[in-house]
Amino acid sequence: MKTLNYYTVDGALGWSQDWFRDWWMHVGGCAAVTACDLSILLARDHGLRALYPFDAGEISRADYLAFAKIMKPYLKPRFSGIDKLSIYTEGLGRYAADRGVKLPLVALEGDAPWQEAARLLRRQIDTDLVVPFLLLHHQDKALDDWQWHWFNLAGYDTATGRLQVRAITYGAEHWLDFQNLWETGKDRKGGLVIVDL
């Protein structure tokens, strides 16, 4: 089992979209939230301090709201959502470049075998890096609330014999079966993004 040390805000694990005052960010800011969280953790744990302009050791709501305003133009919510990995990597890559950071981002599309995705996921988390994940459509009704949504994966566990992943969204953690999460049974699948440090 490996879980990453995620940041907290007012006792919540990471940021909740419900706290946004901006309507667009409230309903469609999930991609920006994962990018903000990744940037905070890269600044705090990997020395890339230019990626977060505030104190990465102590996250406040006021600082996060100000940071989300900075990130928003790069991953702007839209009617179709940030529904392609390339939109995400281009936006986050531009944000980092504008701060003088070369951030090598690699996207793995959801039509890749789940075993390949699992290998990349575990490698990334083993190096203390969260994994932004996009789920578009899924045949599993238990994942209805997760569809068309970006969230970060910040841990894994194989104790049950199956790969379980720790998903962080809306200020809370949820453990999900990774093979089921990846094998959506739908044509539009999403995928994951890793930072290749």
PDB file of C-alpha atoms in Angstrom:
ATOM      1  CA  MET A   1       0.000   0.000   0.000  1.00  0.00           C
ATOM      2  CA  LYS A   2       1.202   3.477  -0.851  1.00  0.00           C
ATOM      3  CA  THR A   3      -0.683   6.696  -0.118  1.00  0.00           C
ATOM      4  CA  LEU A   4       0.586  10.195  -0.799  1.00  0.00           C
ATOM      5  CA  ASN A   5       0.632  13.007   1.725  1.00  0.00           C
ATOM      6  CA  TYR A   6      -2.080  15.197   0.229  1.00  0.00           C
ATOM      7  CA  TYR A   7      -2.599  18.731   1.528  1.00  0.00           C
ATOM      8  CA  THR A   8      -5.651  19.728   3.571  1.00  0.00           C
ATOM      9  CA  VAL A   9      -7.847  22.832   3.658  1.00  0.00           C
ATOM     10  CA  ASP A  10      -9.940  23.419   6.767  1.00  0.00           C
ATOM     11  CA  GLY A  11      -9.774  19.702   7.557  1.00  0.00           C
ATOM     12  CA  ALA A  12     -10.812  18.593   4.050  1.00  0.00           C
ATOM     13  CA  LEU A  13      -8.522  16.485   1.895  1.00  0.00           C
ATOM     14  CA  GLY A  14      -7.649  18.804  -0.968  1.00  0.00           C
ATOM     15  CA  TRP A  15     -10.012  21.332  -2.520  1.00  0.00           C
ATOM     16  CA  SER A  16     -13.755  21.035  -3.069  1.00  0.00           C
ATOM     17  CA  GLN A  17     -15.337  22.546  -6.178  1.00  0.00           C
ATOM     18  CA  ASP A  18     -18.312  23.409  -3.986  1.00  0.00           C
ATOM     19  CA  TRP A  19     -16.196  26.187  -2.435  1.00  0.00           C
ATOM     20  CA  PHE A  20     -15.779  28.132  -5.663  1.00  0.00           C
ATOM     21  CA  ARG A  21     -17.653  31.436  -5.874  1.00  0.00           C
ATOM     22  CA  ASP A  22     -17.133  31.550  -9.645  1.00  0.00           C
ATOM     23  CA  TRP A  23     -20.097  29.728 -11.247  1.00  0.00           C
ATOM     24  CA  TRP A  24     -18.061  28.252 -14.113  1.00  0.00           C
ATOM     25  CA  MET A  25     -15.409  26.920 -11.748  1.00  0.00           C
ATOM     26  CA  HIS A  26     -18.095  25.583  -9.414  1.00  0.00           C
ATOM     27  CA  VAL A  27     -19.731  23.484 -12.142  1.00  0.00           C
ATOM     28  CA  GLY A  28     -16.796  22.818 -14.480  1.00  0.00           C
ATOM     29  CA  GLY A  29     -13.524  23.527 -12.719  1.00  0.00           C
ATOM     30  CA  CYS A  30     -12.486  19.931 -12.003  1.00  0.00           C
ATOM     31  CA  ALA A  31      -9.575  19.921 -14.483  1.00  0.00           C
ATOM     32  CA  ALA A  32      -8.254  23.177 -13.037  1.00  0.00           C
ATOM     33  CA  VAL A  33      -8.564  21.753  -9.507  1.00  0.00           C
ATOM     34  CA  THR A  34      -6.427  18.720 -10.374  1.00  0.00           C
ATOM     35  CA  ALA A  35      -3.855  21.014 -12.024  1.00  0.00           C
ATOM     36  CA  CYS A  36      -3.826  23.345  -9.007  1.00  0.00           C
ATOM     37  CA  ASP A  37      -3.414  20.394  -6.644  1.00  0.00           C
ATOM     38  CA  LEU A  38      -0.645  18.888  -8.744  1.00  0.00           C
ATOM     39  CA  SER A  39       1.136  22.255  -8.852  1.00  0.00           C
ATOM     40  CA  ILE A  40       0.869  22.674  -5.073  1.00  0.00           C
ATOM     41  CA  LEU A  41       2.302  19.200  -4.466  1.00  0.00           C
ATOM     42  CA  LEU A  42       5.090  19.697  -7.021  1.00  0.00           C
ATOM     43  CA  ALA A  43       5.997  22.957  -5.265  1.00  0.00           C
ATOM     44  CA  ARG A  44       5.830  21.439  -1.778  1.00  0.00           C
ATOM     45  CA  ASP A  45       7.408  18.033  -2.366  1.00  0.00           C
ATOM     46  CA  HIS A  46       9.543  18.326  -5.516  1.00  0.00           C
ATOM     47  CA  GLY A  47      11.163  21.749  -5.292  1.00  0.00           C
ATOM     48  CA  LEU A  48       9.218  23.316  -8.183  1.00  0.00           C
ATOM     49  CA  ARG A  49       8.278  26.359  -6.080  1.00  0.00           C
ATOM     50  CA  ALA A  50       7.534  28.578  -9.079  1.00  0.00           C
ATOM     51  CA  LEU A  51       4.401  26.526  -9.749  1.00  0.00           C
ATOM     52  CA  TYR A  52       2.574  27.808  -6.655  1.00  0.00           C
ATOM     53  CA  PRO A  53       2.847  31.496  -5.751  1.00  0.00           C
ATOM     54  CA  PHE A  54       1.773  31.063  -2.111  1.00  0.00           C
ATOM     55  CA  ASP A  55       2.879  28.976   0.882  1.00  0.00           C
ATOM     56  CA  ALA A  56       2.705  25.342  -0.263  1.00  0.00           C
ATOM     57  CA  GLY A  57       3.093  24.157   3.322  1.00  0.00           C
ATOM     58  CA  GLU A  58      -0.094  25.840   4.517  1.00  0.00           C
ATOM     59  CA  ILE A  59      -3.003  26.036   2.061  1.00  0.00           C
ATOM     60  CA  SER A  60      -5.760  28.514   2.865  1.00  0.00           C
ATOM     61  CA  ARG A  61      -9.057  28.984   1.055  1.00  0.00           C
ATOM     62  CA  ALA A  62      -8.140  32.567   0.164  1.00  0.00           C
ATOM     63  CA  ASP A  63      -4.807  31.541  -1.375  1.00  0.00           C
ATOM     64  CA  TYR A  64      -6.383  28.658  -3.277  1.00  0.00           C
ATOM     65  CA  LEU A  65      -9.140  30.842  -4.696  1.00  0.00           C
ATOM     66  CA  ALA A  66      -6.516  33.339  -5.865  1.00  0.00           C
ATOM     67  CA  PHE A  67      -4.463  30.511  -7.369  1.00  0.00           C
ATOM     68  CA  ALA A  68      -7.485  29.043  -9.169  1.00  0.00           C
ATOM     69  CA  LYS A  69      -8.036  32.446 -10.820  1.00  0.00           C
ATOM     70  CA  ILE A  70      -4.460  32.240 -12.131  1.00  0.00           C
ATOM     71  CA  MET A  71      -4.969  28.676 -13.411  1.00  0.00           C
ATOM     72  CA  LYS A  72      -8.422  29.250 -14.912  1.00  0.00           C
ATOM     73  CA  PRO A  73      -7.294  30.809 -18.247  1.00  0.00           C
ATOM     74  CA  TYR A  74      -5.072  27.765 -18.902  1.00  0.00           C
ATOM     75  CA  LEU A  75      -7.786  25.170 -18.191  1.00  0.00           C
ATOM     76  CA  LYS A  76     -10.881  27.243 -18.722  1.00  0.00           C
ATOM     77  CA  PRO A  77     -14.193  25.477 -18.064  1.00  0.00           C
ATOM     78  CA  ARG A  78     -16.293  25.125 -21.227  1.00  0.00           C
ATOM     79  CA  PHE A  79     -19.584  23.591 -22.314  1.00  0.00           C
ATOM     80  CA  SER A  80     -17.886  20.413 -23.564  1.00  0.00           C
ATOM     81  CA  GLY A  81     -15.577  20.263 -20.553  1.00  0.00           C
ATOM     82  CA  ILE A  82     -11.859  19.549 -20.690  1.00  0.00           C
ATOM     83  CA  ASP A  83     -12.766  16.341 -22.492  1.00  0.00           C
ATOM     84  CA  LYS A  84      -9.407  15.549 -24.125  1.00  0.00           C
ATOM     85  CA  LEU A  85      -6.113  14.774 -22.432  1.00  0.00           C
ATOM     86  CA  SER A  86      -4.359  16.997 -24.986  1.00  0.00           C
ATOM     87  CA  ILE A  87      -6.316  20.067 -23.830  1.00  0.00           C
ATOM     88  CA  TYR A  88      -5.179  19.344 -20.277  1.00  0.00           C
ATOM     89  CA  THR A  89      -1.505  18.727 -21.064  1.00  0.00           C
ATOM     90  CA  GLU A  90      -1.324  21.769 -23.344  1.00  0.00           C
ATOM     91  CA  GLY A  91      -2.956  24.036 -20.739  1.00  0.00           C
ATOM     92  CA  LEU A  92      -0.942  22.817 -17.766  1.00  0.00           C
ATOM     93  CA  GLY A  93       2.243  22.787 -19.846  1.00  0.00           C
ATOM     94  CA  ARG A  94       1.654  26.421 -20.847  1.00  0.00           C
ATOM     95  CA  TYR A  95       0.990  27.408 -17.234  1.00  0.00           C
ATOM     96  CA  ALA A  96       4.276  25.827 -16.132  1.00  0.00           C
ATOM     97  CA  ALA A  97       6.240  27.324 -19.049  1.00  0.00           C
ATOM     98  CA  ASP A  98       4.933  30.801 -18.226  1.00  0.00           C
ATOM     99  CA  ARG A  99       6.506  30.313 -14.787  1.00  0.00           C
ATOM    100  CA  GLY A 100       9.817  29.161 -16.202  1.00  0.00           C
ATOM    101  CA  VAL A 101       9.243  25.459 -15.482  1.00  0.00           C
ATOM    102  CA  LYS A 102       9.601  22.753 -18.124  1.00  0.00           C
ATOM    103  CA  LEU A 103       7.004  20.217 -17.048  1.00  0.00           C
ATOM    104  CA  PRO A 104       7.186  16.996 -19.093  1.00  0.00           C
ATOM    105  CA  LEU A 105       3.620  15.686 -19.259  1.00  0.00           C
ATOM    106  CA  VAL A 106       2.707  12.305 -20.739  1.00  0.00           C
ATOM    107  CA  ALA A 107      -0.893  11.370 -21.534  1.00  0.00           C
ATOM    108  CA  LEU A 108      -2.121   7.785 -21.664  1.00  0.00           C
ATOM    109  CA  GLU A 109      -5.414   7.476 -23.503  1.00  0.00           C
ATOM    110  CA  GLY A 110      -8.139   5.289 -22.035  1.00  0.00           C
ATOM    111  CA  ASP A 111      -7.998   2.768 -24.888  1.00  0.00           C
ATOM    112  CA  ALA A 112      -4.589   1.511 -23.681  1.00  0.00           C
ATOM    113  CA  PRO A 113      -4.601  -1.827 -21.795  1.00  0.00           C
ATOM    114  CA  TRP A 114      -5.418  -1.393 -18.125  1.00  0.00           C
ATOM    115  CA  GLN A 115      -2.211  -3.197 -17.162  1.00  0.00           C
ATOM    116  CA  GLU A 116      -0.131  -0.505 -18.910  1.00  0.00           C
ATOM    117  CA  ALA A 117      -2.101   2.212 -17.140  1.00  0.00           C
ATOM    118  CA  ALA A 118      -1.650   0.416 -13.802  1.00  0.00           C
ATOM    119  CA  ARG A 119       2.121   0.192 -14.327  1.00  0.00           C
ATOM    120  CA  LEU A 120       2.392   3.925 -15.062  1.00  0.00           C
ATOM    121  CA  LEU A 121       0.108   4.791 -12.171  1.00  0.00           C
ATOM    122  CA  ARG A 122       2.099   2.759  -9.654  1.00  0.00           C
ATOM    123  CA  ARG A 123       5.417   4.098 -10.943  1.00  0.00           C
ATOM    124  CA  GLN A 124       4.169   7.667 -10.606  1.00  0.00           C
ATOM    125  CA  ILE A 125       2.761   7.227  -7.113  1.00  0.00           C
ATOM    126  CA  ASP A 126       5.910   5.384  -6.012  1.00  0.00           C
ATOM    127  CA  THR A 127       7.827   8.581  -6.876  1.00  0.00           C
ATOM    128  CA  ASP A 128       5.383  10.660  -4.766  1.00  0.00           C
ATOM    129  CA  LEU A 129       3.495  12.189  -7.679  1.00  0.00           C
ATOM    130  CA  VAL A 130      -0.290  12.363  -7.998  1.00  0.00           C
ATOM    131  CA  VAL A 131      -1.957  11.245 -11.219  1.00  0.00           C
ATOM    132  CA  PRO A 132      -4.636  13.436 -12.847  1.00  0.00           C
ATOM    133  CA  PHE A 133      -7.380  11.170 -14.226  1.00  0.00           C
ATOM    134  CA  LEU A 134     -10.248  11.864 -16.619  1.00  0.00           C
ATOM    135  CA  LEU A 135     -13.324   9.657 -16.658  1.00  0.00           C
ATOM    136  CA  LEU A 136     -15.788  10.401 -19.448  1.00  0.00           C
ATOM    137  CA  HIS A 137     -18.472   7.702 -19.836  1.00  0.00           C
ATOM    138  CA  HIS A 138     -18.728   4.464 -17.863  1.00  0.00           C
ATOM    139  CA  GLN A 139     -21.116   1.518 -18.004  1.00  0.00           C
ATOM    140  CA  ASP A 140     -20.925   0.974 -14.216  1.00  0.00           C
ATOM    141  CA  LYS A 141     -23.884   2.813 -12.666  1.00  0.00           C
ATOM    142  CA  ALA A 142     -21.951   3.051  -9.387  1.00  0.00           C
ATOM    143  CA  LEU A 143     -19.659   5.523 -11.184  1.00  0.00           C
ATOM    144  CA  ASP A 144     -22.422   7.778 -12.530  1.00  0.00           C
ATOM    145  CA  ASP A 145     -21.312  10.661 -10.282  1.00  0.00           C
ATOM    146  CA  TRP A 146     -17.734  10.310 -11.555  1.00  0.00           C
ATOM    147  CA  GLN A 147     -18.538  10.668 -15.251  1.00  0.00           C
ATOM    148  CA  TRP A 148     -17.222  13.634 -17.229  1.00  0.00           C
ATOM    149  CA  HIS A 149     -14.950  14.441 -14.286  1.00  0.00           C
ATOM    150  CA  TRP A 150     -11.266  15.022 -13.545  1.00  0.00           C
ATOM    151  CA  PHE A 151      -9.838  13.879 -10.200  1.00  0.00           C
ATOM    152  CA  ASN A 152      -6.424  12.980  -8.811  1.00  0.00           C
ATOM    153  CA  LEU A 153      -5.234   9.487  -7.925  1.00  0.00           C
ATOM    154  CA  ALA A 154      -3.011   9.659  -4.848  1.00  0.00           C
ATOM    155  CA  GLY A 155      -2.428   6.131  -3.665  1.00  0.00           C
ATOM    156  CA  TYR A 156      -2.886   2.452  -4.364  1.00  0.00           C
ATOM    157  CA  ASP A 157      -3.356  -0.810  -2.509  1.00  0.00           C
ATOM    158  CA  THR A 158      -3.048  -4.400  -3.738  1.00  0.00           C
ATOM    159  CA  ALA A 159      -3.887  -6.193  -0.470  1.00  0.00           C
ATOM    160  CA  THR A 160      -7.138  -7.615  -1.878  1.00  0.00           C
ATOM    161  CA  GLY A 161      -5.367  -9.056  -4.915  1.00  0.00           C
ATOM    162  CA  ARG A 162      -6.835  -6.316  -7.106  1.00  0.00           C
ATOM    163  CA  LEU A 163      -5.422  -2.843  -7.630  1.00  0.00           C
ATOM    164  CA  GLN A 164      -7.437  -0.334  -5.611  1.00  0.00           C
ATOM    165  CA  VAL A 165      -6.722   3.367  -6.146  1.00  0.00           C
ATOM    166  CA  ARG A 166      -7.250   6.331  -3.851  1.00  0.00           C
ATOM    167  CA  ALA A 167      -9.177   9.024  -5.713  1.00  0.00           C
ATOM    168  CA  ILE A 168      -9.269  12.561  -4.307  1.00  0.00           C
ATOM    169  CA  THR A 169     -12.162  14.832  -5.268  1.00  0.00           C
ATOM    170  CA  TYR A 170     -14.485  17.322  -3.567  1.00  0.00           C
ATOM    171  CA  GLY A 171     -12.310  17.391  -0.438  1.00  0.00           C
ATOM    172  CA  ALA A 172     -12.497  13.635   0.254  1.00  0.00           C
ATOM    173  CA  GLU A 173     -10.888  10.314  -0.633  1.00  0.00           C
ATOM    174  CA  HIS A 174     -12.578   7.320  -2.262  1.00  0.00           C
ATOM    175  CA  TRP A 175     -11.100   3.892  -2.966  1.00  0.00           C
ATOM    176  CA  LEU A 176     -11.952   2.504  -6.420  1.00  0.00           C
ATOM    177  CA  ASP A 177     -11.108  -0.679  -8.299  1.00  0.00           C
ATOM    178  CA  PHE A 178      -8.640   0.466 -10.956  1.00  0.00           C
ATOM    179  CA  GLN A 179      -9.369  -2.150 -13.620  1.00  0.00           C
ATOM    180  CA  ASN A 180     -13.067  -1.366 -13.402  1.00  0.00           C
ATOM    181  CA  LEU A 181     -12.369   2.372 -13.458  1.00  0.00           C
ATOM    182  CA  TRP A 182     -10.169   2.019 -16.539  1.00  0.00           C
ATOM    183  CA  GLU A 183     -12.251  -0.467 -18.528  1.00  0.00           C
ATOM    184  CA  THR A 184     -15.284   1.757 -19.006  1.00  0.00           C
ATOM    185  CA  GLY A 185     -17.129  -0.286 -21.634  1.00  0.00           C
ATOM    186  CA  LYS A 186     -17.729   2.949 -23.545  1.00  0.00           C
ATOM    187  CA  ASP A 187     -16.206   4.474 -26.690  1.00  0.00           C
ATOM    188  CA  ARG A 188     -15.136   7.754 -25.055  1.00  0.00           C
ATOM    189  CA  LYS A 189     -12.934   6.760 -22.174  1.00  0.00           C
ATOM    190  CA  GLY A 190     -10.685   9.574 -20.896  1.00  0.00           C
ATOM    191  CA  GLY A 191      -7.325   8.479 -19.511  1.00  0.00           C
ATOM    192  CA  LEU A 192      -4.553   9.674 -17.237  1.00  0.00           C
ATOM    193  CA  VAL A 193      -1.654  12.120 -17.223  1.00  0.00           C
ATOM    194  CA  ILE A 194       1.734  11.668 -15.615  1.00  0.00           C
ATOM    195  CA  VAL A 195       4.585  14.068 -14.935  1.00  0.00           C
ATOM    196  CA  ASP A 196       7.750  12.433 -16.248  1.00  0.00           C
ATOM    197  CA  LEU A 197      10.324  13.880 -13.850  1.00  0.00           C
TER     198      LEU A 197
END
